[in-house]
PDB file of C-alpha atoms and ligand atoms in Angstrom:
ATOM      1  CA  MET P   1     -80.978  20.625 -94.742  1.00 47.00           C
ATOM      2  CA  THR P   2     -77.453  19.665 -95.593  1.00 50.00           C
ATOM      3  CA  ARG P   3     -76.592  18.346 -98.986  1.00 54.00           C
ATOM      4  CA  LEU P   4     -75.493  15.040 -97.475  1.00 52.00           C
ATOM      5  CA  PHE P   5     -78.784  14.688 -95.643  1.00 51.00           C
ATOM      6  CA  GLN P   6     -80.742  15.398 -98.842  1.00 53.00           C
ATOM      7  CA  THR P   7     -78.704  12.797-100.672  1.00 50.00           C
ATOM      8  CA  LEU P   8     -79.359  10.311 -97.889  1.00 50.00           C
ATOM      9  CA  ILE P   9     -83.113  10.872 -98.073  1.00 49.00           C
ATOM     10  CA  VAL P  10     -83.126  10.469-101.849  1.00 49.00           C
ATOM     11  CA  PHE P  11     -80.982   7.350-101.560  1.00 48.00           C
ATOM     12  CA  THR P  12     -83.205   5.821 -98.859  1.00 47.00           C
ATOM     13  CA  PHE P  13     -86.302   6.510-100.909  1.00 48.00           C
ATOM     14  CA  PHE P  14     -84.712   4.946-103.998  1.00 48.00           C
ATOM     15  CA  ALA P  15     -83.477   1.890-102.123  1.00 46.00           C
ATOM     16  CA  SER P  16     -86.834   1.303-100.470  1.00 44.00           C
ATOM     17  CA  SER P  17     -88.663   1.539-103.782  1.00 45.00           C
ATOM     18  CA  ILE P  18     -86.379  -1.174-105.212  1.00 45.00           C
ATOM     19  CA  LEU P  19     -87.002  -3.250-102.101  1.00 44.00           C
ATOM     20  CA  SER P  20     -90.751  -2.848-102.333  1.00 43.00           C
ATOM     21  CA  GLN P  21     -90.578  -3.942-105.968  1.00 51.00           C
ATOM     22  CA  GLN P  22     -88.794  -7.076-104.850  1.00 51.00           C
ATOM     23  CA  ASN P  23     -91.355  -7.646-102.100  1.00 57.00           C
ATOM     24  CA  ASP P  24     -94.112  -7.577-104.698  1.00 83.00           C
ATOM     25  CA  ILE P  25     -92.883 -10.835-106.245  1.00 83.00           C
ATOM     26  CA  ASN P  26     -95.392 -13.519-105.421  1.00 94.00           C
ATOM     27  CA  ARG P  27     -95.438 -15.637-108.563  1.00 98.00           C
ATOM     28  CA  TYR P  28     -92.772 -17.769-110.211  1.00 98.00           C
ATOM     29  CA  VAL P  29     -92.384 -19.026-113.739  1.00 98.00           C
ATOM     30  CA  SER P  30     -89.803 -21.052-115.586  1.00 98.00           C
ATOM     31  CA  VAL P  31     -89.647 -20.226-119.293  1.00 98.00           C
ATOM     32  CA  THR P  32     -88.921 -23.176-121.590  1.00 98.00           C
ATOM     33  CA  PHE P  33     -88.276 -22.825-125.327  1.00 98.00           C
ATOM     34  CA  ASP P  34     -88.871 -25.857-127.552  1.00 98.00           C
ATOM     35  CA  ASP P  35     -87.691 -26.846-131.036  1.00 98.00           C
ATOM     36  CA  LEU P  36     -84.211 -25.301-130.929  1.00 98.00           C
ATOM     37  CA  PRO P  37     -82.350 -23.981-132.726  1.00 98.00           C
ATOM     38  CA  MET P  38     -85.393 -22.526-134.512  1.00 98.00           C
ATOM     39  CA  ASN P  39     -88.995 -23.442-135.217  1.00 98.00           C
ATOM     40  CA  THR P  40     -89.799 -21.951-138.598  1.00 96.00           C
ATOM     41  CA  LYS P  41     -91.770 -22.688-141.715  1.00 90.00           C
ATOM     42  CA  TYR P  42     -89.946 -20.354-144.088  1.00 90.00           C
ATOM     43  CA  PHE P  43     -86.424 -19.614-142.880  1.00 90.00           C
ATOM     44  CA  GLU P  44     -83.924 -22.061-144.345  1.00 89.00           C
ATOM     45  CA  ASP P  45     -80.853 -19.875-144.040  1.00 93.00           C
ATOM     46  CA  GLY P  46     -78.881 -20.437-140.851  1.00 95.00           C
ATOM     47  CA  ASN P  47     -77.860 -16.768-140.871  1.00 97.00           C
ATOM     48  CA  GLN P  48     -81.495 -15.827-140.307  1.00 96.00           C
ATOM     49  CA  TRP P  49     -81.604 -18.338-137.456  1.00 98.00           C
ATOM     50  CA  ILE P  50     -78.597 -16.622-135.909  1.00 98.00           C
ATOM     51  CA  GLU P  51     -80.247 -13.228-136.273  1.00 98.00           C
ATOM     52  CA  GLN P  52     -83.538 -14.404-134.720  1.00 97.00           C
ATOM     53  CA  THR P  53     -81.694 -16.233-131.934  1.00 98.00           C
ATOM     54  CA  GLN P  54     -79.673 -13.128-131.101  1.00 98.00           C
ATOM     55  CA  LYS P  55     -82.862 -11.074-130.807  1.00 98.00           C
ATOM     56  CA  LEU P  56     -84.480 -13.671-128.544  1.00 98.00           C
ATOM     57  CA  LEU P  57     -81.357 -14.025-126.401  1.00 98.00           C
ATOM     58  CA  ASN P  58     -81.208 -10.237-126.000  1.00 98.00           C
ATOM     59  CA  THR P  59     -84.642 -10.359-124.394  1.00 98.00           C
ATOM     60  CA  ILE P  60     -83.660 -13.336-122.240  1.00 98.00           C
ATOM     61  CA  LYS P  61     -80.591 -11.431-121.080  1.00 98.00           C
ATOM     62  CA  THR P  62     -82.413  -8.126-120.526  1.00 98.00           C
ATOM     63  CA  TYR P  63     -85.014  -9.782-118.295  1.00 98.00           C
ATOM     64  CA  ASN P  64     -82.501 -12.099-116.679  1.00 97.00           C
ATOM     65  CA  ILE P  65     -84.524 -15.199-117.561  1.00 98.00           C
ATOM     66  CA  PRO P  66     -82.821 -18.491-116.616  1.00 98.00           C
ATOM     67  CA  ALA P  67     -84.400 -20.133-119.649  1.00 98.00           C
ATOM     68  CA  ILE P  68     -83.901 -23.638-120.992  1.00 98.00           C
ATOM     69  CA  GLY P  69     -84.021 -24.593-124.671  1.00 98.00           C
ATOM     70  CA  PHE P  70     -85.071 -28.045-125.863  1.00 98.00           C
ATOM     71  CA  VAL P  71     -83.158 -29.177-128.928  1.00 98.00           C
ATOM     72  CA  ASN P  72     -84.123 -31.188-132.016  1.00 98.00           C
ATOM     73  CA  GLU P  73     -80.724 -31.993-133.482  1.00 98.00           C
ATOM     74  CA  TYR P  74     -82.161 -32.981-136.889  1.00 98.00           C
ATOM     75  CA  LYS P  75     -82.600 -29.256-137.498  1.00 98.00           C
ATOM     76  CA  LEU P  76     -78.814 -28.868-137.467  1.00 98.00           C
ATOM     77  CA  TYR P  77     -78.496 -30.890-140.688  1.00 97.00           C
ATOM     78  CA  VAL P  78     -79.095 -29.813-144.269  1.00 96.00           C
ATOM     79  CA  ASN P  79     -79.166 -32.776-146.690  1.00 95.00           C
ATOM     80  CA  ASP P  80     -77.635 -34.971-143.971  1.00 95.00           C
ATOM     81  CA  VAL P  81     -74.667 -32.642-143.544  1.00 97.00           C
ATOM     82  CA  LEU P  82     -74.123 -30.759-140.293  1.00 98.00           C
ATOM     83  CA  ASP P  83     -74.722 -27.075-141.064  1.00 97.00           C
ATOM     84  CA  SER P  84     -72.149 -24.925-139.279  1.00 97.00           C
ATOM     85  CA  THR P  85     -74.346 -21.812-139.399  1.00 97.00           C
ATOM     86  CA  ARG P  86     -77.308 -23.541-137.779  1.00 98.00           C
ATOM     87  CA  LEU P  87     -74.932 -25.026-135.226  1.00 98.00           C
ATOM     88  CA  LYS P  88     -73.713 -21.500-134.479  1.00 98.00           C
ATOM     89  CA  ALA P  89     -77.300 -20.478-133.669  1.00 98.00           C
ATOM     90  CA  LEU P  90     -77.462 -23.254-131.078  1.00 98.00           C
ATOM     91  CA  GLN P  91     -74.003 -22.391-129.753  1.00 98.00           C
ATOM     92  CA  LEU P  92     -75.330 -18.898-128.923  1.00 98.00           C
ATOM     93  CA  TRP P  93     -77.628 -20.419-126.271  1.00 98.00           C
ATOM     94  CA  VAL P  94     -74.661 -22.128-124.641  1.00 98.00           C
ATOM     95  CA  ASP P  95     -72.558 -18.964-124.870  1.00 98.00           C
ATOM     96  CA  ALA P  96     -75.385 -17.140-123.075  1.00 98.00           C
ATOM     97  CA  ASP P  97     -74.988 -19.669-120.221  1.00 97.00           C
ATOM     98  CA  LEU P  98     -78.452 -21.118-120.704  1.00 98.00           C
ATOM     99  CA  GLU P  99     -79.522 -24.717-120.144  1.00 98.00           C
ATOM    100  CA  LEU P 100     -80.299 -27.106-122.974  1.00 98.00           C
ATOM    101  CA  GLY P 101     -82.515 -30.166-122.876  1.00 98.00           C
ATOM    102  CA  ASN P 102     -83.324 -33.102-125.163  1.00 98.00           C
ATOM    103  CA  HIS P 103     -86.504 -32.875-127.271  1.00 98.00           C
ATOM    104  CA  THR P 104     -85.588 -36.012-129.335  1.00 98.00           C
ATOM    105  CA  PHE P 105     -83.588 -35.950-132.569  1.00 98.00           C
ATOM    106  CA  SER P 106     -86.407 -35.737-135.114  1.00 98.00           C
ATOM    107  CA  HIS P 107     -89.511 -34.722-133.107  1.00 98.00           C
ATOM    108  CA  PRO P 108     -91.474 -37.974-133.562  1.00 98.00           C
ATOM    109  CA  ASP P 109     -94.940 -38.442-132.082  1.00 98.00           C
ATOM    110  CA  TYR P 110     -94.606 -41.081-129.350  1.00 98.00           C
ATOM    111  CA  HIS P 111     -98.239 -42.066-129.794  1.00 97.00           C
ATOM    112  CA  ASN P 112     -97.548 -43.157-133.398  1.00 97.00           C
ATOM    113  CA  THR P 113     -94.035 -44.535-132.885  1.00 98.00           C
ATOM    114  CA  GLU P 114     -92.817 -47.914-131.684  1.00 98.00           C
ATOM    115  CA  ASN P 115     -91.176 -47.632-128.258  1.00 98.00           C
ATOM    116  CA  GLU P 116     -87.730 -48.849-129.361  1.00 98.00           C
ATOM    117  CA  GLU P 117     -87.685 -46.494-132.326  1.00 98.00           C
ATOM    118  CA  PHE P 118     -88.657 -43.553-130.113  1.00 98.00           C
ATOM    119  CA  PHE P 119     -86.034 -44.405-127.483  1.00 98.00           C
ATOM    120  CA  ALA P 120     -83.346 -44.613-130.195  1.00 98.00           C
ATOM    121  CA  ASP P 121     -84.397 -41.157-131.379  1.00 98.00           C
ATOM    122  CA  ILE P 122     -83.880 -39.793-127.858  1.00 98.00           C
ATOM    123  CA  ILE P 123     -80.340 -41.207-127.758  1.00 98.00           C
ATOM    124  CA  LYS P 124     -79.608 -39.931-131.264  1.00 98.00           C
ATOM    125  CA  GLY P 125     -80.809 -36.483-130.159  1.00 98.00           C
ATOM    126  CA  GLU P 126     -78.311 -36.047-127.329  1.00 98.00           C
ATOM    127  CA  LYS P 127     -75.004 -36.180-129.199  1.00 98.00           C
ATOM    128  CA  ILE P 128     -74.265 -32.558-130.093  1.00 98.00           C
ATOM    129  CA  THR P 129     -76.240 -31.108-127.190  1.00 98.00           C
ATOM    130  CA  LYS P 130     -74.095 -33.071-124.725  1.00 98.00           C
ATOM    131  CA  GLU P 131     -70.924 -31.818-126.401  1.00 98.00           C
ATOM    132  CA  LEU P 132     -72.118 -28.216-126.291  1.00 98.00           C
ATOM    133  CA  LEU P 133     -73.122 -28.430-122.624  1.00 98.00           C
ATOM    134  CA  SER P 134     -69.789 -29.982-121.701  1.00 98.00           C
ATOM    135  CA  GLN P 135     -68.108 -26.733-122.813  1.00 97.00           C
ATOM    136  CA  LYS P 136     -69.691 -25.224-119.707  1.00 97.00           C
ATOM    137  CA  ASN P 137     -69.253 -28.339-117.550  1.00 97.00           C
ATOM    138  CA  LYS P 138     -72.991 -28.894-117.696  1.00 97.00           C
ATOM    139  CA  LYS P 139     -74.829 -32.172-118.060  1.00 96.00           C
ATOM    140  CA  LEU P 140     -77.818 -32.985-120.229  1.00 98.00           C
ATOM    141  CA  GLU P 141     -80.518 -33.438-117.643  1.00 98.00           C
ATOM    142  CA  PHE P 142     -84.002 -32.630-118.950  1.00 98.00           C
ATOM    143  CA  PHE P 143     -86.321 -34.241-121.481  1.00 98.00           C
ATOM    144  CA  ARG P 144     -89.351 -32.618-123.113  1.00 98.00           C
ATOM    145  CA  HIS P 145     -91.855 -34.804-125.009  1.00 98.00           C
ATOM    146  CA  PRO P 146     -92.620 -33.706-128.589  1.00 98.00           C
ATOM    147  CA  TYR P 147     -96.280 -32.553-128.745  1.00 98.00           C
ATOM    148  CA  LEU P 148     -96.277 -33.234-124.963  1.00 98.00           C
ATOM    149  CA  HIS P 149     -97.324 -36.776-125.883  1.00 98.00           C
ATOM    150  CA  THR P 150     -96.333 -38.882-122.897  1.00 98.00           C
ATOM    151  CA  GLY P 151     -98.000 -42.170-123.873  1.00 98.00           C
ATOM    152  CA  ASN P 152    -101.523 -43.175-124.852  1.00 97.00           C
ATOM    153  CA  SER P 153    -101.650 -46.276-122.650  1.00 97.00           C
ATOM    154  CA  LEU P 154    -100.409 -46.834-119.112  1.00 97.00           C
ATOM    155  CA  GLU P 155     -97.889 -49.428-120.405  1.00 98.00           C
ATOM    156  CA  LYS P 156     -96.489 -47.035-122.997  1.00 98.00           C
ATOM    157  CA  LYS P 157     -96.326 -44.162-120.520  1.00 98.00           C
ATOM    158  CA  LYS P 158     -94.556 -46.351-117.954  1.00 98.00           C
ATOM    159  CA  ALA P 159     -92.100 -47.709-120.565  1.00 98.00           C
ATOM    160  CA  LEU P 160     -90.972 -44.183-121.465  1.00 98.00           C
ATOM    161  CA  GLU P 161     -90.780 -43.091-117.835  1.00 98.00           C
ATOM    162  CA  ASP P 162     -88.571 -46.116-117.081  1.00 98.00           C
ATOM    163  CA  PHE P 163     -86.368 -45.449-120.105  1.00 98.00           C
ATOM    164  CA  LEU P 164     -85.882 -41.811-119.115  1.00 98.00           C
ATOM    165  CA  LYS P 165     -85.097 -42.753-115.534  1.00 98.00           C
ATOM    166  CA  GLU P 166     -82.511 -45.337-116.643  1.00 98.00           C
ATOM    167  CA  HIS P 167     -80.848 -42.653-118.747  1.00 98.00           C
ATOM    168  CA  ASN P 168     -80.882 -40.088-115.921  1.00 98.00           C
ATOM    169  CA  TYR P 169     -83.367 -37.759-117.523  1.00 98.00           C
ATOM    170  CA  THR P 170     -85.779 -35.559-115.615  1.00 98.00           C
ATOM    171  CA  ILE P 171     -89.085 -35.007-117.419  1.00 98.00           C
ATOM    172  CA  ALA P 172     -89.822 -31.346-118.115  1.00 98.00           C
ATOM    173  CA  PRO P 173     -93.558 -30.867-117.528  1.00 98.00           C
ATOM    174  CA  VAL P 174     -95.552 -27.843-118.679  1.00 98.00           C
ATOM    175  CA  SER P 175     -98.147 -26.063-116.549  1.00 98.00           C
ATOM    176  CA  ILE P 176     -98.943 -23.163-118.892  1.00 98.00           C
ATOM    177  CA  ASP P 177     -99.696 -24.921-122.151  1.00 98.00           C
ATOM    178  CA  ASN P 178    -101.009 -22.719-124.937  1.00 97.00           C
ATOM    179  CA  GLY P 179    -101.603 -22.101-128.637  1.00 98.00           C
ATOM    180  CA  GLU P 180     -98.487 -19.940-129.062  1.00 98.00           C
ATOM    181  CA  TRP P 181     -97.400 -22.054-132.034  1.00 97.00           C
ATOM    182  CA  ILE P 182    -100.524 -20.961-133.955  1.00 98.00           C
ATOM    183  CA  TYR P 183     -99.748 -17.267-133.411  1.00 98.00           C
ATOM    184  CA  ALA P 184     -96.181 -18.047-134.475  1.00 98.00           C
ATOM    185  CA  ARG P 185     -97.410 -19.638-137.715  1.00 98.00           C
ATOM    186  CA  ALA P 186     -99.747 -16.701-138.392  1.00 98.00           C
ATOM    187  CA  TYR P 187     -96.909 -14.264-137.694  1.00 98.00           C
ATOM    188  CA  GLU P 188     -94.583 -15.975-140.170  1.00 97.00           C
ATOM    189  CA  ASN P 189     -97.336 -16.054-142.782  1.00 98.00           C
ATOM    190  CA  ALA P 190     -97.823 -12.297-142.346  1.00 98.00           C
ATOM    191  CA  TYR P 191     -94.052 -11.827-142.566  1.00 97.00           C
ATOM    192  CA  ASN P 192     -93.963 -13.848-145.743  1.00 95.00           C
ATOM    193  CA  LYS P 193     -96.566 -11.527-147.261  1.00 96.00           C
ATOM    194  CA  ASN P 194     -94.521  -8.581-146.038  1.00 97.00           C
ATOM    195  CA  ASP P 195     -97.598  -7.344-144.145  1.00 98.00           C
ATOM    196  CA  LEU P 196     -96.030  -5.343-141.330  1.00 98.00           C
ATOM    197  CA  GLU P 197     -99.375  -4.044-140.034  1.00 98.00           C
ATOM    198  CA  LEU P 198    -100.723  -7.560-139.699  1.00 98.00           C
ATOM    199  CA  MET P 199     -97.526  -8.721-137.968  1.00 98.00           C
ATOM    200  CA  LYS P 200     -97.967  -5.941-135.417  1.00 98.00           C
ATOM    201  CA  GLN P 201    -101.585  -6.870-134.829  1.00 98.00           C
ATOM    202  CA  ILE P 202    -100.783 -10.560-134.380  1.00 98.00           C
ATOM    203  CA  GLY P 203     -97.880  -9.703-132.072  1.00 98.00           C
ATOM    204  CA  SER P 204     -99.960  -7.603-129.713  1.00 98.00           C
ATOM    205  CA  GLU P 205    -102.882 -10.079-129.744  1.00 98.00           C
ATOM    206  CA  TYR P 206    -100.342 -12.809-128.961  1.00 98.00           C
ATOM    207  CA  VAL P 207     -99.121 -11.052-125.823  1.00 98.00           C
ATOM    208  CA  SER P 208    -102.616 -10.511-124.416  1.00 98.00           C
ATOM    209  CA  TYR P 209    -103.681 -14.070-125.290  1.00 98.00           C
ATOM    210  CA  MET P 210    -100.642 -15.450-123.433  1.00 98.00           C
ATOM    211  CA  ILE P 211    -101.436 -13.364-120.359  1.00 98.00           C
ATOM    212  CA  ASP P 212    -105.077 -14.546-120.432  1.00 98.00           C
ATOM    213  CA  LYS P 213    -103.810 -18.108-120.634  1.00 98.00           C
ATOM    214  CA  THR P 214    -101.404 -17.483-117.747  1.00 98.00           C
ATOM    215  CA  ILE P 215    -104.222 -16.101-115.586  1.00 98.00           C
ATOM    216  CA  TYR P 216    -106.378 -19.109-116.485  1.00 98.00           C
ATOM    217  CA  PHE P 217    -103.699 -21.543-115.282  1.00 98.00           C
ATOM    218  CA  GLU P 218    -103.037 -19.470-112.144  1.00 98.00           C
ATOM    219  CA  ASN P 219    -106.717 -20.018-111.329  1.00 98.00           C
ATOM    220  CA  GLN P 220    -106.624 -23.708-112.279  1.00 98.00           C
ATOM    221  CA  SER P 221    -103.703 -24.092-109.900  1.00 98.00           C
ATOM    222  CA  VAL P 222    -105.611 -22.439-107.059  1.00 98.00           C
ATOM    223  CA  LYS P 223    -108.635 -24.640-107.757  1.00 97.00           C
ATOM    224  CA  LEU P 224    -106.511 -27.798-107.696  1.00 97.00           C
ATOM    225  CA  PHE P 225    -103.940 -27.033-104.988  1.00 98.00           C
ATOM    226  CA  GLY P 226    -105.391 -24.073-103.092  1.00 97.00           C
ATOM    227  CA  ARG P 227    -102.363 -22.017-104.150  1.00 97.00           C
ATOM    228  CA  GLU P 228    -100.420 -20.901-107.193  1.00 98.00           C
ATOM    229  CA  ILE P 229     -97.704 -23.392-108.002  1.00 98.00           C
ATOM    230  CA  LYS P 230     -94.385 -22.469-109.580  1.00 98.00           C
ATOM    231  CA  GLN P 231     -95.430 -22.387-113.229  1.00 98.00           C
ATOM    232  CA  ILE P 232     -93.611 -23.800-116.256  1.00 98.00           C
ATOM    233  CA  LEU P 233     -94.363 -21.983-119.485  1.00 98.00           C
ATOM    234  CA  LEU P 234     -93.955 -23.620-122.893  1.00 98.00           C
ATOM    235  CA  VAL P 235     -93.067 -21.477-125.893  1.00 98.00           C
ATOM    236  CA  HIS P 236     -90.868 -22.062-128.938  1.00 98.00           C
ATOM    237  CA  ALA P 237     -87.689 -20.611-130.394  1.00 98.00           C
ATOM    238  CA  ASN P 238     -89.391 -18.691-133.188  1.00 98.00           C
ATOM    239  CA  MET P 239     -89.791 -15.335-134.843  1.00 98.00           C
ATOM    240  CA  ILE P 240     -92.786 -14.112-132.854  1.00 98.00           C
ATOM    241  CA  ASN P 241     -90.854 -14.592-129.614  1.00 98.00           C
ATOM    242  CA  ALA P 242     -87.743 -12.975-131.082  1.00 98.00           C
ATOM    243  CA  ASP P 243     -89.953  -9.923-131.697  1.00 98.00           C
ATOM    244  CA  TYR P 244     -92.486 -10.075-128.836  1.00 98.00           C
ATOM    245  CA  PHE P 245     -91.164 -12.069-125.890  1.00 98.00           C
ATOM    246  CA  ASN P 246     -89.882  -8.799-124.406  1.00 98.00           C
ATOM    247  CA  GLU P 247     -93.460  -7.472-124.230  1.00 98.00           C
ATOM    248  CA  LEU P 248     -94.659 -10.733-122.748  1.00 98.00           C
ATOM    249  CA  ALA P 249     -91.845 -10.678-120.156  1.00 98.00           C
ATOM    250  CA  GLU P 250     -92.842  -7.115-119.237  1.00 97.00           C
ATOM    251  CA  GLU P 251     -96.470  -8.170-118.711  1.00 98.00           C
ATOM    252  CA  LEU P 252     -95.386 -11.134-116.575  1.00 98.00           C
ATOM    253  CA  LEU P 253     -93.344  -8.790-114.377  1.00 97.00           C
ATOM    254  CA  LYS P 254     -96.448  -6.602-113.958  1.00 96.00           C
ATOM    255  CA  ARG P 255     -98.201  -9.708-112.607  1.00 97.00           C
ATOM    256  CA  ASN P 256     -95.383  -9.957-110.029  1.00 97.00           C
ATOM    257  CA  TYR P 257     -93.681 -12.938-111.599  1.00 98.00           C
ATOM    258  CA  ALA P 258     -90.037 -13.737-111.017  1.00 98.00           C
ATOM    259  CA  PHE P 259     -88.275 -15.811-113.655  1.00 98.00           C
ATOM    260  CA  ILE P 260     -86.809 -19.025-112.250  1.00 98.00           C
ATOM    261  CA  SER P 261     -84.970 -22.021-113.672  1.00 98.00           C
ATOM    262  CA  LEU P 262     -86.744 -25.246-114.558  1.00 98.00           C
ATOM    263  CA  LYS P 263     -84.844 -26.963-111.758  1.00 98.00           C
ATOM    264  CA  GLU P 264     -86.184 -24.446-109.265  1.00 98.00           C
ATOM    265  CA  ALA P 265     -89.755 -24.752-110.555  1.00 98.00           C
ATOM    266  CA  LEU P 266     -89.544 -28.512-110.094  1.00 98.00           C
ATOM    267  CA  THR P 267     -88.815 -28.068-106.379  1.00 98.00           C
ATOM    268  CA  ASP P 268     -92.531 -27.273-106.080  1.00 98.00           C
ATOM    269  CA  THR P 269     -94.112 -30.393-104.560  1.00 98.00           C
ATOM    270  CA  ALA P 270     -97.042 -30.058-106.993  1.00 98.00           C
ATOM    271  CA  TYR P 271     -94.828 -31.699-109.616  1.00 98.00           C
ATOM    272  CA  LYS P 272     -94.805 -34.884-107.541  1.00 98.00           C
ATOM    273  CA  THR P 273     -98.580 -35.236-108.011  1.00 98.00           C
ATOM    274  CA  GLU P 274     -99.724 -38.535-109.491  1.00 96.00           C
ATOM    275  CA  ASP P 275    -100.333 -38.423-113.266  1.00 97.00           C
ATOM    276  CA  THR P 276    -102.104 -41.303-114.963  1.00 96.00           C
ATOM    277  CA  PHE P 277    -103.358 -39.244-117.897  1.00 97.00           C
ATOM    278  CA  ILE P 278    -103.263 -41.259-121.125  1.00 96.00           C
ATOM    279  CA  GLY P 279    -105.455 -39.094-123.334  1.00 93.00           C
ATOM    280  CA  ARG P 280    -104.319 -38.166-126.820  1.00 89.00           C
ATOM    281  CA  GLY P 281    -103.865 -34.467-126.177  1.00 91.00           C
ATOM    282  CA  GLY P 282    -100.644 -32.693-125.263  1.00 94.00           C
ATOM    283  CA  ILE P 283    -102.114 -30.799-122.338  1.00 97.00           C
ATOM    284  CA  SER P 284    -100.994 -28.905-119.239  1.00 98.00           C
ATOM    285  CA  TRP P 285     -99.823 -31.018-116.308  1.00 98.00           C
ATOM    286  CA  LEU P 286    -102.362 -29.128-114.192  1.00 98.00           C
ATOM    287  CA  HIS P 287    -105.034 -30.796-116.289  1.00 98.00           C
ATOM    288  CA  ARG P 288    -103.297 -34.202-116.264  1.00 98.00           C
ATOM    289  CA  TRP P 289    -103.381 -34.058-112.468  1.00 98.00           C
ATOM    290  CA  SER P 290    -107.011 -33.001-112.448  1.00 98.00           C
ATOM    291  CA  TYR P 291    -107.935 -35.833-114.858  1.00 97.00           C
ATOM    292  CA  THR P 292    -106.085 -38.227-112.558  1.00 97.00           C
ATOM    293  CA  ARG P 293    -108.117 -36.901-109.627  1.00 96.00           C
ATOM    294  CA  LYS P 294    -111.294 -37.233-111.727  1.00 96.00           C
ATOM    295  CA  VAL P 295    -112.480 -33.703-110.998  1.00 96.00           C
ATOM    296  CA  ASP P 296    -115.782 -32.434-112.317  1.00 96.00           C
ATOM    297  CA  LYS P 297    -115.942 -31.436-116.008  1.00 95.00           C
ATOM    298  CA  ASN P 298    -116.772 -27.831-115.062  1.00 97.00           C
ATOM    299  CA  PHE P 299    -113.254 -27.550-113.696  1.00 97.00           C
ATOM    300  CA  TYR P 300    -111.926 -27.009-117.224  1.00 97.00           C
ATOM    301  CA  ALA P 301    -114.334 -24.223-118.217  1.00 97.00           C
ATOM    302  CA  GLY P 302    -113.154 -20.845-119.400  1.00 97.00           C
ATOM    303  CA  GLU P 303    -109.883 -21.770-121.073  1.00 97.00           C
ATOM    304  CA  PRO P 304    -108.945 -18.993-123.528  1.00 98.00           C
ATOM    305  CA  GLU P 305    -108.972 -20.157-127.138  1.00 97.00           C
ATOM    306  CA  VAL P 306    -107.070 -18.964-130.171  1.00 98.00           C
ATOM    307  CA  PRO P 307    -109.604 -16.877-132.151  1.00 97.00           C
ATOM    308  CA  LYS P 308    -110.767 -17.981-135.604  1.00 97.00           C
ATOM    309  CA  SER P 309    -109.119 -14.910-137.173  1.00 97.00           C
ATOM    310  CA  ILE P 310    -105.677 -16.105-136.024  1.00 98.00           C
ATOM    311  CA  LEU P 311    -106.360 -19.743-136.986  1.00 98.00           C
ATOM    312  CA  ASP P 312    -107.262 -18.509-140.480  1.00 98.00           C
ATOM    313  CA  ILE P 313    -104.089 -16.473-140.931  1.00 98.00           C
ATOM    314  CA  ALA P 314    -102.084 -19.413-139.587  1.00 98.00           C
ATOM    315  CA  GLU P 315    -103.926 -21.748-141.977  1.00 97.00           C
ATOM    316  CA  VAL P 316    -104.526 -24.042-139.024  1.00 95.00           C
ATOM    317  CA  GLU P 317    -107.914 -25.745-138.650  1.00 91.00           C
ATOM    318  CA  SER P 318    -108.040 -26.059-134.865  1.00 87.00           C
ATOM    319  CA  GLU P 319    -105.891 -25.974-131.743  1.00 84.00           C
TER     320      GLU P 319
HETATM  321 ZN1   ZN K 425     -91.606 -29.500-130.079  1.00 76.44          ZN
END
């Protein structure tokens, strides 16, 4: 066998193994991060925000995730003064060529807020984000509801939908809703006690919980649509993801997921399904659609829950 021939065989084998990896992709997920620049209970210092953001963006870059971050601009201010260090943390997302969306200025709960007040908070929350996006000739396009609260009456829901439409916003739904924020709280509490062992334990439990939740919503999708829709995952810009999103991304790849943009996920016709859900909870759109269709109660069975041990460390009473 000639050297060239050997090289050719090796090359062909290598190329086909890459191809077969690509062929294995049969699931799609858009990853959305809320509460930018940083959701944290303990970190006040913008330099820590920059450090955490850099870690998270490294993962996003490594796994080539076309992520979007939803901003609460109130977090950019310290005592009513714009904090240049916190602003820098947000700038890093733009520098990484990622999308940003509006998550309101101050994260109010629509269900407890007068419509006009809530709408004003949306407008207030777009100022800096619009400026940052314009650096990359991008437009502010997406809106994510705080607590996923979309309105607790049909009138209120419709009023917000109309407002968003008038202001050219596209609603960013969530299909894989989860208790990630509780793990995040527990993780920060462990960090605050300098308990590295506990942090590790929470981190690895977090990754397997998130995969269980993902599998649950894959199945819910099949039950509702007869197929797996393009999923939209909600997580937050926080410390646990700075440290563990790489492991989660790895596990998602093992389940043959490809990471797609929010815009691409929304091309799935499932997202045009009627939604008249007006319950109090901030739940997955898969469940809003199933409530709208009035499916049997058994449909919801088997949803993975955050274990008591994690709730306790997080000092959270329930999901
Ligand atoms: Zn939020």
